[in-house]
XYZ file of C-alpha atoms in Angstrom:
252
model
C -52.507 79.267 9.689
C -51.709 76.517 12.353
C -51.067 73.190 12.229
C -52.650 72.618 15.334
C -53.184 74.760 18.396
C -54.973 73.668 21.919
C -56.612 76.331 24.095
C -57.127 75.474 27.940
C -56.447 71.684 27.038
C -57.109 68.986 30.443
C -56.707 65.659 30.795
C -57.931 63.917 33.833
C -58.047 59.788 34.593
C -60.486 59.861 37.429
C -59.087 62.444 40.046
C -55.542 62.572 38.459
C -55.540 65.428 36.511
C -52.519 64.842 33.924
C -53.102 68.021 31.809
C -53.615 71.224 33.034
C -54.752 74.102 30.535
C -52.574 73.327 27.869
C -52.404 76.200 25.534
C -49.730 75.345 22.745
C -49.355 75.935 18.749
C -47.794 73.996 16.203
C -46.994 76.188 12.861
C -46.649 74.139 9.143
C -42.985 73.035 8.270
C -42.576 73.782 12.090
C -40.324 70.958 14.456
C -41.586 71.064 17.675
C -39.980 68.669 20.645
C -41.692 68.626 23.921
C -39.221 67.615 26.816
C -39.928 66.907 30.492
C -39.595 64.517 33.093
C -41.451 61.274 33.460
C -45.115 61.773 34.414
C -44.687 65.509 33.199
C -47.958 64.791 30.674
C -46.173 64.540 27.305
C -47.121 61.715 26.081
C -51.070 61.914 26.773
C -50.811 65.174 25.542
C -50.021 63.242 22.217
C -52.090 61.162 22.542
C -55.259 63.484 23.318
C -54.240 65.443 20.373
C -55.070 62.283 18.088
C -58.193 61.116 20.290
C -56.251 58.142 21.183
C -57.046 59.761 24.393
C -60.721 61.922 25.043
C -59.746 65.196 26.682
C -61.357 66.413 29.775
C -61.708 69.735 28.953
C -60.464 72.430 26.218
C -60.209 72.780 22.472
C -58.047 71.038 19.710
C -57.795 73.053 16.689
C -56.392 71.211 13.533
C -55.375 73.475 10.647
C -57.362 76.301 12.125
C -60.526 74.397 12.355
C -62.337 73.818 15.523
C -61.548 69.772 15.534
C -63.225 69.011 19.250
C -64.690 70.815 22.148
C -65.311 69.231 25.454
C -66.059 70.338 29.313
C -66.652 68.524 31.928
C -66.310 65.418 30.012
C -68.915 66.755 27.377
C -68.425 67.126 23.810
C -69.964 70.403 23.159
C -68.741 70.985 19.376
C -66.744 68.538 17.074
C -66.388 68.707 13.176
C -68.961 66.623 10.943
C -67.851 63.038 11.511
C -66.328 62.860 7.866
C -64.026 66.003 7.935
C -62.982 64.418 11.750
C -61.889 61.436 10.182
C -60.363 62.927 7.137
C -58.646 65.326 9.561
C -57.382 62.116 11.988
C -56.061 60.826 8.824
C -53.756 63.727 8.304
C -51.999 63.030 11.964
C -49.472 60.327 11.386
C -48.105 58.946 14.721
C -45.216 57.012 15.948
C -45.210 55.026 19.221
C -42.250 53.474 21.825
C -43.381 50.262 20.675
C -43.469 49.176 16.812
C -46.861 48.025 16.667
C -46.044 46.357 13.039
C -47.845 43.888 11.957
C -46.306 40.392 12.931
C -47.574 38.066 10.100
C -46.899 40.704 7.318
C -43.907 41.972 5.425
C -41.970 45.186 5.513
C -43.950 45.928 2.433
C -47.596 44.536 3.500
C -47.380 46.372 6.348
C -46.688 50.257 4.590
C -49.431 49.160 1.994
C -51.969 47.797 4.448
C -53.429 50.967 5.399
C -53.439 53.130 2.377
C -55.350 50.139 0.619
C -57.812 49.643 3.085
C -58.266 53.203 4.411
C -57.164 55.470 1.443
C -58.604 52.784 -0.997
C -55.430 53.119 -3.293
C -54.734 50.165 -5.815
C -52.166 47.436 -5.069
C -50.280 48.819 -7.542
C -50.510 52.516 -6.324
C -49.791 51.628 -2.575
C -46.702 49.351 -3.160
C -44.948 51.978 -5.374
C -45.547 54.522 -2.773
C -44.316 52.377 -0.132
C -41.201 51.045 -2.153
C -40.158 54.750 -2.135
C -40.393 55.280 1.492
C -39.234 52.017 2.563
C -36.062 53.106 0.219
C -36.532 56.639 1.670
C -35.656 54.776 5.675
C -33.255 52.804 3.928
C -34.357 49.545 3.881
C -35.041 48.330 0.118
C -33.278 45.142 1.053
C -35.906 44.212 3.535
C -39.314 44.214 1.416
C -40.189 40.717 1.914
C -38.686 40.239 5.372
C -40.928 39.572 8.220
C -40.695 42.084 11.566
C -39.284 39.054 13.951
C -36.021 39.320 11.401
C -35.712 43.203 11.955
C -33.484 44.573 14.704
C -35.448 47.172 16.973
C -34.261 50.242 15.053
C -35.246 48.742 11.579
C -38.450 47.957 12.904
C -38.967 51.691 14.016
C -37.819 52.760 10.603
C -40.508 50.470 8.854
C -43.147 51.942 11.461
C -42.040 55.326 9.999
C -42.731 54.479 6.505
C -45.598 53.267 7.237
C -47.085 56.409 8.990
C -45.852 58.196 5.917
C -47.850 56.218 3.711
C -50.931 57.566 5.110
C -49.515 60.798 3.476
C -50.009 62.816 6.628
C -49.145 66.411 6.857
C -47.925 66.120 10.723
C -46.070 63.572 12.461
C -46.360 62.763 15.847
C -43.645 61.147 17.937
C -43.620 59.434 21.200
C -40.620 58.776 22.493
C -39.597 56.976 19.326
C -35.910 55.953 20.067
C -36.958 54.909 24.064
C -37.017 51.208 23.419
C -34.199 51.033 21.165
C -30.757 49.875 22.145
C -28.338 52.655 22.362
C -26.878 51.753 19.058
C -29.969 51.774 17.230
C -31.057 55.278 18.566
C -29.372 56.874 15.459
C -30.403 55.327 12.592
C -34.092 56.708 13.732
C -32.618 60.258 14.148
C -31.432 60.660 11.004
C -34.433 59.110 9.914
C -36.453 62.232 11.726
C -34.054 65.088 10.571
C -34.124 63.849 6.947
C -38.490 64.490 7.569
C -37.249 67.876 9.192
C -35.178 68.442 6.442
C -37.810 68.160 4.202
C -40.402 70.086 5.929
C -42.747 67.762 7.556
C -44.497 69.301 10.459
C -43.730 67.147 13.156
C -44.053 66.850 17.029
C -42.070 64.804 18.894
C -41.717 63.442 22.622
C -38.289 62.397 22.957
C -35.301 62.461 25.794
C -32.602 62.847 22.709
C -31.394 66.105 23.821
C -29.158 66.632 21.113
C -31.280 65.703 18.569
C -34.075 68.379 20.074
C -31.016 71.087 20.570
C -30.233 70.294 16.224
C -33.065 69.813 14.962
C -36.060 71.468 16.734
C -37.456 74.958 15.480
C -39.177 75.605 19.420
C -38.860 73.519 22.582
C -42.085 72.913 24.868
C -40.472 72.044 28.462
C -43.271 70.488 30.541
C -43.747 69.674 34.213
C -46.721 68.261 36.637
C -49.175 68.396 33.598
C -48.453 72.102 32.387
C -46.075 73.540 30.096
C -43.833 75.739 31.652
C -41.372 77.079 29.209
C -41.674 77.434 25.282
C -38.839 78.632 23.119
C -35.919 78.249 20.524
C -33.411 75.405 21.651
C -30.736 78.126 22.387
C -33.256 79.599 25.042
C -34.284 76.552 26.855
C -30.979 74.912 26.966
C -29.004 77.555 27.507
C -31.040 79.955 29.310
C -33.656 78.196 31.251
C -36.381 80.422 33.362
C -38.108 78.658 35.768
C -36.625 76.238 38.522
C -38.107 73.278 37.058
C -36.392 73.114 33.724
C -33.069 74.060 35.483
C -33.284 71.045 37.493
C -34.472 68.772 34.475
C -31.555 69.891 32.678
C -28.832 69.881 34.160
C -29.846 66.164 35.685
C -29.734 65.088 31.964
C -27.329 67.232 30.255
């Protein structure tokens, strides 16, 4: 069973085709890292998977079930709305910007969605939240508001908040790109811990050390297409396409 699979996924903004026939698969427990130059379509791909962007054409399967099928900007097939919503909740997402609620404490940020969306009791939500906040190393910040946290701390809260919804897969869209260099490591360490605990993860990142160390599979994208897929060793040590060679030469 694959956790996520796409078939000929395309996305256009007007005349600009940003994703061109994307075929990819993420297995349960797999850490897949997407790399490539700016403008390759990496973030648009993640946003398309969880419907923040509506695909132009193609199919998305979640847990081998057809999630959505569109052609020529028309939806041809989609699972019933209750199931659709339930599967959307299986995907946690962490963005470049932390998007925390400024008027809520760390604890309030992490408990809000489980109580309002999952209908958990306050006691249950808080017990889960405290465990997750401890996991990201911020137990001493429960009652602190986001404005009093560093960027790295805010991003760790954002990860705890996503995990509080008990997702089966985590999507990370350049989670460290808005951080000062000295704060990047603390977020990557949380992501490494998640990977070690078997969380299925799909990450867009510029952190090549993380990709090399943690990924089971690396996808190289350029110009809206997947040009290479392989193990970190294959992609970093023996890239096949000129575009991958140029990209890696420019950053490594």
